[in-house]
Coordinates of C-alpha atoms and ligand atoms in Angstrom, one line a residue:
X1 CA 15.7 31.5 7.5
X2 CA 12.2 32.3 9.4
X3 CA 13.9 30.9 12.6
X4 CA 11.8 33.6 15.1
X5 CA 8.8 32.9 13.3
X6 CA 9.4 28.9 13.6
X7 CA 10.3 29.4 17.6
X8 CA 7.2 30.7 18.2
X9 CA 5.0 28.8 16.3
X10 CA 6.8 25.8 18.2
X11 CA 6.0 27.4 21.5
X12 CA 2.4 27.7 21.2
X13 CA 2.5 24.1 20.0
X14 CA 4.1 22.9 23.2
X15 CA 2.7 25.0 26.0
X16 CA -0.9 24.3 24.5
X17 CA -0.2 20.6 24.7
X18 CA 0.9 20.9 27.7
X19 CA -2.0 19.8 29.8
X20 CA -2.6 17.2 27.1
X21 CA 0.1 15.6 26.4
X22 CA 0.7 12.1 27.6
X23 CA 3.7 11.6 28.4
X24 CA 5.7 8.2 29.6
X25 CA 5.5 8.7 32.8
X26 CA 2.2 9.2 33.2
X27 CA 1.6 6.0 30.8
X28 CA 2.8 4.4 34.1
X29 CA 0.5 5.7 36.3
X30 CA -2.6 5.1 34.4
X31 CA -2.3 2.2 32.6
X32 CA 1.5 1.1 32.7
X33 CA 1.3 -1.4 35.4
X34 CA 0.0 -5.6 36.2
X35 CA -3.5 -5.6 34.8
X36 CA -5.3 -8.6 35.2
X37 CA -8.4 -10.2 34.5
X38 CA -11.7 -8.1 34.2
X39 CA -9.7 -4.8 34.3
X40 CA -7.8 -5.8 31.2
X41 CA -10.7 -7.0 29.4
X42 CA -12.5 -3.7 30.0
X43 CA -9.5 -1.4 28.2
X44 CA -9.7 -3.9 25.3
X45 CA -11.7 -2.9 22.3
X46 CA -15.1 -4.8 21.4
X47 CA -13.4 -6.8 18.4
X48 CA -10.6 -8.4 20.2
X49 CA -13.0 -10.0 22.8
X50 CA -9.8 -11.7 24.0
X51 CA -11.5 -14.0 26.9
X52 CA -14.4 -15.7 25.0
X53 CA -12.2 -16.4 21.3
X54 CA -9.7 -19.4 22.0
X55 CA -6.7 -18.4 22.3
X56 CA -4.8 -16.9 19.1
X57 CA -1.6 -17.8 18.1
X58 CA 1.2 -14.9 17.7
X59 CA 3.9 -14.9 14.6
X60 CA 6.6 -12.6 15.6
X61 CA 8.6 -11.4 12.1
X62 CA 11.9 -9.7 13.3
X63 CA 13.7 -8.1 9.9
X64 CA 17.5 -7.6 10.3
X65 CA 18.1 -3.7 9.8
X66 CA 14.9 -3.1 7.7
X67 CA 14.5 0.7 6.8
X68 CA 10.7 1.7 6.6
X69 CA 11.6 2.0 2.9
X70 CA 9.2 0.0 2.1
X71 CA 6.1 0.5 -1.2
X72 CA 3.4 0.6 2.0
X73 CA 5.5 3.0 3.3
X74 CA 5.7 5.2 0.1
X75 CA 8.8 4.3 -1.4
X76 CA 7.2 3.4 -4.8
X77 CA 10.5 2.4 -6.1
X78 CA 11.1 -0.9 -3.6
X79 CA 9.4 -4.4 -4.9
X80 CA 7.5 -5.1 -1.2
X81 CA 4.0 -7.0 -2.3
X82 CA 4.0 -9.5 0.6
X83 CA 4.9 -6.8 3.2
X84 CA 2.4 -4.6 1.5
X85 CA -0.5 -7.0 1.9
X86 CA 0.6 -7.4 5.6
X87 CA 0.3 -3.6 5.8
X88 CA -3.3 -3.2 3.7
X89 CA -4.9 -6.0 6.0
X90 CA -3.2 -4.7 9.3
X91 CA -2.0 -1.5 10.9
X92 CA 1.3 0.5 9.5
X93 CA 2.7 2.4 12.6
X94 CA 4.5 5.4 10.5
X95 CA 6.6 6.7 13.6
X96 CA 7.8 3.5 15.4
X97 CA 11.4 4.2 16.5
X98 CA 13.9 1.5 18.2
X99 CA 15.4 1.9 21.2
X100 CA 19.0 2.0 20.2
X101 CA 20.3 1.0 16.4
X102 CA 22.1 -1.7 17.4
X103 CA 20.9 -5.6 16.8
X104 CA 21.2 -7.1 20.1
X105 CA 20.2 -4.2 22.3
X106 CA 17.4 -3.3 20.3
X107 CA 16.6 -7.1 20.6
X108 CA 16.8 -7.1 23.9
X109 CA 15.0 -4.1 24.7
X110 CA 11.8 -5.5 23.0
X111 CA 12.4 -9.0 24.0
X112 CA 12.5 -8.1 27.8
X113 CA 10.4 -5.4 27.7
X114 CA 12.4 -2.7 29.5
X115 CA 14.2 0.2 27.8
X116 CA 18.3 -0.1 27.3
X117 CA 19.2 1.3 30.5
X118 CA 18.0 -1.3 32.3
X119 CA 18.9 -4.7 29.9
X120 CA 22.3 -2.9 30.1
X121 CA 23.0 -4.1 26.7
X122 CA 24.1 -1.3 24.5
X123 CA 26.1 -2.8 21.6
X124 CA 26.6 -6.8 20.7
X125 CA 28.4 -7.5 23.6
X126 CA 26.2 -8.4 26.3
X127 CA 23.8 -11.1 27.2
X128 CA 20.6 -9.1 28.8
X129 CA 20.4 -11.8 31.2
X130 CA 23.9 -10.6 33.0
X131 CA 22.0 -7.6 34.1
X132 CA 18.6 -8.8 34.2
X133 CA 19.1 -12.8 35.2
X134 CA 15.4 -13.7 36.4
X135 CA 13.5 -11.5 33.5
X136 CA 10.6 -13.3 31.9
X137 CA 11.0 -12.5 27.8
X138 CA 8.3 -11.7 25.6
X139 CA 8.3 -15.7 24.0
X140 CA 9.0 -17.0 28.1
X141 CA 5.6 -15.3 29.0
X142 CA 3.7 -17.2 25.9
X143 CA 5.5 -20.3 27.1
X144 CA 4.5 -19.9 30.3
X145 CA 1.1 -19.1 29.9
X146 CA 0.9 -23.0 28.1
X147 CA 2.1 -21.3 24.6
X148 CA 4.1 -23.6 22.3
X149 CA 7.1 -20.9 22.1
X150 CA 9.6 -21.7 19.2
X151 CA 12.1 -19.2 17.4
X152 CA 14.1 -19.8 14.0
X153 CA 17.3 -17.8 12.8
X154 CA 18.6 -14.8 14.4
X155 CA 15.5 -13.6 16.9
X156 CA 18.2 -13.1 19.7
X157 CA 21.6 -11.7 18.5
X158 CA 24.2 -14.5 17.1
X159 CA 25.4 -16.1 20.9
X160 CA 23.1 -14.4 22.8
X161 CA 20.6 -16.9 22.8
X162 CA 17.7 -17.6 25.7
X163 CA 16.5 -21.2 26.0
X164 CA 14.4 -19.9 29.0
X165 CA 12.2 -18.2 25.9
X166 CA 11.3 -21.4 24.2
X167 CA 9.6 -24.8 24.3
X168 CA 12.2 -26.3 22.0
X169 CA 15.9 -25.6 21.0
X170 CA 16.6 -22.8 18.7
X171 CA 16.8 -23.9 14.9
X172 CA 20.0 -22.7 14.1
X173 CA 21.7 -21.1 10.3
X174 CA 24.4 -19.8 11.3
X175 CA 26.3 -22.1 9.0
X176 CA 25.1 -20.5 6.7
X177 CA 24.2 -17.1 7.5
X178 CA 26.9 -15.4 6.0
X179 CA 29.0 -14.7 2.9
X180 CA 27.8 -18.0 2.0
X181 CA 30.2 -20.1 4.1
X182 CA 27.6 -23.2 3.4
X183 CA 28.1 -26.4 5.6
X184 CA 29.2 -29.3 4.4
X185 CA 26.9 -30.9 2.3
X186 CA 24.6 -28.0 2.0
X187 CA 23.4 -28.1 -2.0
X188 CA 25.4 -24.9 -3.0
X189 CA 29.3 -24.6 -2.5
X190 CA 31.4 -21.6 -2.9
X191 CA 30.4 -18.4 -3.1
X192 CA 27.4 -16.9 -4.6
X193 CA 27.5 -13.7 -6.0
X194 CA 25.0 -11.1 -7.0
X195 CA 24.7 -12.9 -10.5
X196 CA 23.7 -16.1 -9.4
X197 CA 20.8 -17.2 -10.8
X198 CA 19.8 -19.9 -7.7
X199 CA 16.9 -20.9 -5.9
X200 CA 15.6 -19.2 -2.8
X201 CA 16.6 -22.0 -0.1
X202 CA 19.9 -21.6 -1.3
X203 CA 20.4 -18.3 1.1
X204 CA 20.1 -18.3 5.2
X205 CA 16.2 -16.7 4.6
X206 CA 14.9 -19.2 1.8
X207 CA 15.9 -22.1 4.4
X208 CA 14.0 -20.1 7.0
X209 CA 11.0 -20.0 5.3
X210 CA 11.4 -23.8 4.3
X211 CA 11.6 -24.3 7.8
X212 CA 8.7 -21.8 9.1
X213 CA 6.2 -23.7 6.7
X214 CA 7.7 -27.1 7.6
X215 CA 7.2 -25.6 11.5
X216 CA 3.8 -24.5 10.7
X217 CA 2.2 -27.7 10.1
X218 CA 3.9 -29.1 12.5
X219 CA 2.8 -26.6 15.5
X220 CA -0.8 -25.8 13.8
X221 CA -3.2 -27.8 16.5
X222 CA -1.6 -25.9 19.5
X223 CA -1.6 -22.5 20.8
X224 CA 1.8 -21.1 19.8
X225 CA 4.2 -17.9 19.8
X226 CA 6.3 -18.4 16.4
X227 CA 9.4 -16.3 16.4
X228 CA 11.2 -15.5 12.7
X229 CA 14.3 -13.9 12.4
X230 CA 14.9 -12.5 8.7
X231 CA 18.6 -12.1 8.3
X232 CA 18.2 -9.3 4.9
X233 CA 18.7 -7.0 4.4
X234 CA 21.6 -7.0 6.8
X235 CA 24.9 -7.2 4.9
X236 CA 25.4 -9.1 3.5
X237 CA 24.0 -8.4 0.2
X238 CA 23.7 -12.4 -1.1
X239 CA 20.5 -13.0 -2.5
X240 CA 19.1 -14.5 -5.7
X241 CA 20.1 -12.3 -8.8
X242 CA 15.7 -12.5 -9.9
X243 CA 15.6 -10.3 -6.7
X244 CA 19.0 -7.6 -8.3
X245 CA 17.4 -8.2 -11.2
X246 CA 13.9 -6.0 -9.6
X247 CA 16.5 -2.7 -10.1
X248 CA 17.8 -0.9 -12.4
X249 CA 20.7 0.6 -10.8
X250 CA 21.0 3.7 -13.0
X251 CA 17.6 5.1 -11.6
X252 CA 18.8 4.2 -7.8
X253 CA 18.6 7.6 -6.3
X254 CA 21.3 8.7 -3.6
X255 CA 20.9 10.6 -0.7
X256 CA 20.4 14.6 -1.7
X257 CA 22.2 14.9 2.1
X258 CA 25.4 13.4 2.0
X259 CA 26.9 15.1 5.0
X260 CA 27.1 15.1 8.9
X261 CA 25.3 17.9 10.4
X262 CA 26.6 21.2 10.2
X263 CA 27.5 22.1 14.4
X264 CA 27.8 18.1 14.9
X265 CA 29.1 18.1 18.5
X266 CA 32.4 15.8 18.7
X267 CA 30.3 13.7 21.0
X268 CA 27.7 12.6 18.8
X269 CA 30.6 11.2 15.9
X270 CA 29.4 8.3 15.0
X271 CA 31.7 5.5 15.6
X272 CA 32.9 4.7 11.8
X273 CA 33.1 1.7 9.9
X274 CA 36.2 1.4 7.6
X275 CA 35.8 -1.4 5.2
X276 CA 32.4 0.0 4.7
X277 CA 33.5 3.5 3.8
X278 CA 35.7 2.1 1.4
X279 CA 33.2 -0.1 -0.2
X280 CA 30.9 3.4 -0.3
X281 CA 33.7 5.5 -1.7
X282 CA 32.4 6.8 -5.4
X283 CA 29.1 6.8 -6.8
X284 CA 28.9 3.7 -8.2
X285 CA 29.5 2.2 -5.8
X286 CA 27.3 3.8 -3.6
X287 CA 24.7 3.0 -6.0
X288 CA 26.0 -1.1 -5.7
X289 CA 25.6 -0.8 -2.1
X290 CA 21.9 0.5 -2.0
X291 CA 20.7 -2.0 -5.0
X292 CA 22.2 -4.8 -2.6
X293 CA 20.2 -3.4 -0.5
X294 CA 17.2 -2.9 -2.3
X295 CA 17.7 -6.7 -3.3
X296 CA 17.6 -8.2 -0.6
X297 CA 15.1 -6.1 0.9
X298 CA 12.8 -7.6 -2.0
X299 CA 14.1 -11.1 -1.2
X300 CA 13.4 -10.8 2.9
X301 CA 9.8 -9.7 1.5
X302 CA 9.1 -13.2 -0.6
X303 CA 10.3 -15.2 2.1
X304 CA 8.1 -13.9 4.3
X305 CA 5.3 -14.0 1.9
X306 CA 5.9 -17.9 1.9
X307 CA 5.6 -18.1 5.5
X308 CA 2.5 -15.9 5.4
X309 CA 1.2 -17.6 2.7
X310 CA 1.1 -20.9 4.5
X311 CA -0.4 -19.3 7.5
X312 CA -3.4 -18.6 4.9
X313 CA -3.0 -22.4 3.9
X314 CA -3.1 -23.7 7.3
X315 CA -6.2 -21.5 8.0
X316 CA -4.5 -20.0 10.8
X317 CA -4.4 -16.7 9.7
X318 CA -7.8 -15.9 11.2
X319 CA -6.5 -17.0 14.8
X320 CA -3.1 -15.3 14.6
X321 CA -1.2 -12.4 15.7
X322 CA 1.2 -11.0 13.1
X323 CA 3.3 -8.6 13.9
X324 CA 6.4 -7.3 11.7
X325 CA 9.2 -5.5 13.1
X326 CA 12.5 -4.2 11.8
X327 CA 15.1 -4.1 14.4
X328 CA 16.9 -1.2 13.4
X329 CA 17.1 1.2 9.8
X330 CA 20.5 2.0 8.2
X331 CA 22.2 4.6 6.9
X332 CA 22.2 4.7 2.7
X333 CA 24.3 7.8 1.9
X334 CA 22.1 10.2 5.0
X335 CA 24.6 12.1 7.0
X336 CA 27.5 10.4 4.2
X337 CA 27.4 7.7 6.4
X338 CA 26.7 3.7 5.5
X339 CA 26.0 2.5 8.8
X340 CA 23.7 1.8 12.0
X341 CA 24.3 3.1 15.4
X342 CA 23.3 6.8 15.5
X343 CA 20.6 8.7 16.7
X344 CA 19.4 10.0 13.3
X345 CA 16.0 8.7 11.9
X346 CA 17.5 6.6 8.9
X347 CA 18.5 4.2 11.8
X348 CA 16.0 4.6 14.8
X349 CA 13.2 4.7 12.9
X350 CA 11.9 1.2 11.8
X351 CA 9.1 -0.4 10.3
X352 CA 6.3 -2.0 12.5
X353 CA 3.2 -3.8 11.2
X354 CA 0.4 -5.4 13.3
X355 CA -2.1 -7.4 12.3
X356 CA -5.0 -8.9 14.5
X357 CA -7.9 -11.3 13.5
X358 CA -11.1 -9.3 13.6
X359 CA -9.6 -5.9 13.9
X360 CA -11.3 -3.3 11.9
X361 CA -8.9 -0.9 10.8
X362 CA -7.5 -2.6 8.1
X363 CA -5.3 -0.6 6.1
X364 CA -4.7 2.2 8.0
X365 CA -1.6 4.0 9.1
X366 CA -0.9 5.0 12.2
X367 CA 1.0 8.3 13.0
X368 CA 1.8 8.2 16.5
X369 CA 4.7 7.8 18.0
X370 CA 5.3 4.2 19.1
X371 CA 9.0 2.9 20.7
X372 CA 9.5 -0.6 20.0
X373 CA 9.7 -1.8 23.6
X374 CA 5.9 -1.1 23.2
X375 CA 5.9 -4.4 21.6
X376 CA 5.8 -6.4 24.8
X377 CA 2.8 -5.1 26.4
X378 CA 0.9 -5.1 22.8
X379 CA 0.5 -8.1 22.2
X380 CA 0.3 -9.5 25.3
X381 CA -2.8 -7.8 25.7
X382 CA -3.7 -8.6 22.0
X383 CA -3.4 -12.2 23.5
X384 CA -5.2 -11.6 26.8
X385 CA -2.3 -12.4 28.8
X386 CA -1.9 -10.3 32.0
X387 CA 1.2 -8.2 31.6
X388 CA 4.3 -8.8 34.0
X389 CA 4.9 -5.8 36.3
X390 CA 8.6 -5.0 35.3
X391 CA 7.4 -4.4 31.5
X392 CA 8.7 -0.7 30.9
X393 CA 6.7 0.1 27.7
X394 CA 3.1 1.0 27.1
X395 CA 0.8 -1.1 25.1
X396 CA -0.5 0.7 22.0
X397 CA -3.4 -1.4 21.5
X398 CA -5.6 1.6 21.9
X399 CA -4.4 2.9 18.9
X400 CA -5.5 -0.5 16.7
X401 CA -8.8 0.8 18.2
X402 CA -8.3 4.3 16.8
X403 CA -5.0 5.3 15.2
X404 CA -5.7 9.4 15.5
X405 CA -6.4 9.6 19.4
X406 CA -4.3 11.7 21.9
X407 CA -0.9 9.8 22.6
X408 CA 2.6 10.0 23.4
X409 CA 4.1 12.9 22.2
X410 CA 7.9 11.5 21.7
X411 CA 9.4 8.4 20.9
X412 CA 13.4 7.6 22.5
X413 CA 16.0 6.1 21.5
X414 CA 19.6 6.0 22.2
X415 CA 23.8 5.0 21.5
X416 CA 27.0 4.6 23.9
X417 CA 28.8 7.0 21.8
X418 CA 32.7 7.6 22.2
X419 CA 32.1 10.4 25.0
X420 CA 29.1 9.3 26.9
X421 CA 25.3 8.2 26.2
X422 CA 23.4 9.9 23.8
X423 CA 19.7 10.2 24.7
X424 CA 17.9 11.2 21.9
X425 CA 13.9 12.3 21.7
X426 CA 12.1 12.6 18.6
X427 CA 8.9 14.6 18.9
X428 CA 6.4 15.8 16.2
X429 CA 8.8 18.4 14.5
X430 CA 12.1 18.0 16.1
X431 CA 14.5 15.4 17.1
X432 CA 16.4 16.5 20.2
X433 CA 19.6 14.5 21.0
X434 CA 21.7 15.2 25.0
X435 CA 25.0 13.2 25.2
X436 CA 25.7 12.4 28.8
X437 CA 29.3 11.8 29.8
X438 CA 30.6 9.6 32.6
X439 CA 31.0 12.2 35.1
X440 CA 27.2 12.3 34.1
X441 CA 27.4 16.0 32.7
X442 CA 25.6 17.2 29.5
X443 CA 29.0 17.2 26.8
X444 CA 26.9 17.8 23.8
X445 CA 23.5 18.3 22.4
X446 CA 22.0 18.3 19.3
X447 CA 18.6 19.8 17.9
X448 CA 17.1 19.2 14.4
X449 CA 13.9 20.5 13.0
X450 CA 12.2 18.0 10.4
X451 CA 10.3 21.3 8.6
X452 CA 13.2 23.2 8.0
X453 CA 16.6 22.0 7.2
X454 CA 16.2 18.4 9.7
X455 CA 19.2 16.9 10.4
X456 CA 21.5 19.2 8.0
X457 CA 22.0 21.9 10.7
X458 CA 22.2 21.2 14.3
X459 CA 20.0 24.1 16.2
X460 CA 21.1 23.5 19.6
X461 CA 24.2 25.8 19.2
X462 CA 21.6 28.3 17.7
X463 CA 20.5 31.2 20.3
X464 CA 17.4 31.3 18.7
X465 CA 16.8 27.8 19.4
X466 CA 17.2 28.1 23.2
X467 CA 14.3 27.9 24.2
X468 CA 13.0 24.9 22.3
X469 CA 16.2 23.4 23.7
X470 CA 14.9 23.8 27.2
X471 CA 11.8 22.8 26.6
X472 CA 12.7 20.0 24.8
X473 CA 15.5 18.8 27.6
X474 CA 13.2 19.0 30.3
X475 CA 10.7 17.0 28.0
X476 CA 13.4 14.0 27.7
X477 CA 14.2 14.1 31.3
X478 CA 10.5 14.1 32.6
X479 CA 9.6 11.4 30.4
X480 CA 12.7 9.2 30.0
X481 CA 12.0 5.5 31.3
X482 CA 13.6 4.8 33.3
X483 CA 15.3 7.9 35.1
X484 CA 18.5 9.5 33.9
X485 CA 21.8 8.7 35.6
X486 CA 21.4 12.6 37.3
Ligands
CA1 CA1 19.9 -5.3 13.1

């Protein structure tokens, strides 16, 4: 291994963007806070020309557990066209990383605008509003601002709902969400299987997308903020068999790194889950697993095709905001693990798609690091709404302007693991983990470097790494939003 050679190169790289690089902090100072009226018009590029257009509507596509394995993102092997076409006429944002891997808190995070040390909400146990109980969400500020704010399916995490966010009730499918426990007098009874050879509507997403077009035509004449929660390709893996059908499991590749890191400290073990080790236990049926997958990531794609389709229909698509975000990836076989709710990239790195009527880079991809509570800020400013002071992120619309100019040098995420929080910081050739225990003392830290081995060796127990270490730990704790417990 060139290790020396790699430490140095490493070193010029940091101290050289050192006076450069934009960090989080000093986001906040320059641009992070309220601005209203003429100041906000002045950042915004020429082609959004946000205060003389009427005001565009905003269609908010959250994806349960979508990977960025996705054709736009250069997985040639998945069946994506509708995502794809959302991708070729917006922007692709090729390092957008959630806040924490886990639905609700990544949910919440975005949704409020404030980073998961604030929200409080960590796992799926929490309603963000216990910590937070006056916050105005993402869809409340819309409302607010004389938006028609509406939200189908899971957009908050299952009982964690908000009615503050939205003009009308929620439309609920829980009934039918999962294992297809249909309710009574729903068309399909029992349970479908992989070889079922039914219509669309008869799975939790087809019904959505019923329901988003129906919703559509109903909302068109008014300004609105449309919320869509796409249940796949979250387990389970129930969809049409035309959509299994897409794969040929014999040519589904598994992961070529099937194994936690070497040095994994006992801090960062992932919580495991049981039933799904088992169901992951031999090739085969690792192979099952990811074609599920694959599946219904296809099938999560053509129902959102129908709901972008009518937008076309409707002739809204030239006055609306689309944005597509995945709420957390998964883990298919990386690290052996079949899961969420680490700090590695299979799980905090997630697609993100923007599109914006007029905007002229079309097609291109983006790769600067964006977190996801950067949402918030985005397209309120997208919309010309003034942001709310308490917002945490940073809006990237700058970078819809020009994708390749000077940004943030790190995106964070982070998981309530078994011996204390694990801040993690992925910057452009490392991804540098600290977990903090409850007496609020550093119990393990972790250190991978995406040109050399990534995330098969852990670096932080390597002498020759200790200087990247320190650089990199004074990096999370100058730029972490909001400050470390210490
Ligand atoms: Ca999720």
């Amino acid at each position: 291994m060139t290790v020396r050679h790699k430490v140095n190169d490493e070193k010029i790289i940091i101290s050289s963007a050192g006076h450069s690089r934009i960090g989080r902090r000093e986001f906040f100072k320059n641009a992070g806070k309220s601005i209203a009226g003429a100041a906000l018009a002045k950042m915004l590029p020429e082609w959004l020309n946000a205060e003389e257009m009427p005001k565009k509507n905003v269609l908010f596509i959250i994806v349960d557990d979508l990977r960025p394995e996705l054709n736009c993102y250069g997985s040639k092997h998945i069946v994506s066209p509708n995502i794809d076409n959302l991708a070729a006429t917006g922007m692709l944002f090729n390092r957008a990383y959630c806040q924490v891997a886990i639905c609700s808190a990544s949910r919440s995070s975005v949704l409020t605008g404030v980073y998961p040390d604030k929200t409080k909400v960590y796992w799926n146990d929490k309603h963000f509003r216990d910590a937070l109980p006056d916050v105005t969400t993402l869809p409340q500020h819309f409302r607010n601002n004389g938006y028609h704010s509406i939200s189908i399916s899971k957009v908050y995490h299952d009982g964690f709902e908000d009615p503050k966010s939205w003009s009308e009730p929620l439309m609920e499918l829980k009934g039918i969400r999962n294992e297809g426990k249909f309710p009574a007098g729903f068309p399909f009874s029992g349970q479908p299987t992989r070889d079922a050879d039914v219509p669309d509507n008869i799975h939790c997403d087809g019904v959505t997308a019923d329901r988003s077009i129906e919703v559509l035509r109903r909302i068109k004449n008014k300004p609105f903020f449309f919320a869509v929660g796409i249940i796949r390709p979250h387990l389970s893996y129930l969809c049409p068999k035309k959509y299994w059908d897409l794969y040929d499991p014999n040519e589904i590749k598994l992961s070529e790194h099937p194994f936690l890191p070497k040095g994994l400290p006992g801090a960062a073990m992932p919580y495991m889950n049981e039933s799904l080790k088992k169901r992951t236990s031999s090739d085969d049926l690792r192979r099952e697993f990811k074609h599920g997958y694959y599946a219904c990531t296809s099938f999560a794609d053509a129902q959102i095709g129908r709901i972008l389709d009518e937008l076309e229909n409707l002739k809204l698509a030239d006055n609306t905001i689309i944005v597509l975000w995945g709420d957390n990836g998964f883990h298919l076989g990386e690290q052996g693990l079949w899961m969420k709710a680490t700090n590695f990239e299979a799980t905090t790195r997630v697609p993100l798609i923007v599109r914006v009527p007029g905007m002229k880079n079309k097609g291109v991809k983006c790769n600067r690091f964006v977190d996801s509570v950067d949402i918030y800020p985005t397209v309120c400013e997208l919309a010309g709404l003034t942001l709310p002071e308490h917002l945490e992120g940073k809006s990237f619309v700058p970078l819809l302007e020009d994708a390749g100019i000077v940004w943030q040098q790190c995106s964070f995420s982070q998981i309530n693991g078994k011996k204390g929080m694990g801040y993690s910081m992925r910057t452009e050739n490392y991804r540098y983990t600290e977990w903090v225990g409850t007496d609020e003392k550093t119990v393990g830290a972790e250190l991978y470097d995406y040109r050399n081995a990534g995330e098969d060796i852990n670096l932080a127990i390597d002498k020759n790494f200790k200087s990247i270490v320190e650089e990199h730990a004074k990096m999370l704790r100058d730029n972490w939003r909001p400050k470390w417990p210490y």
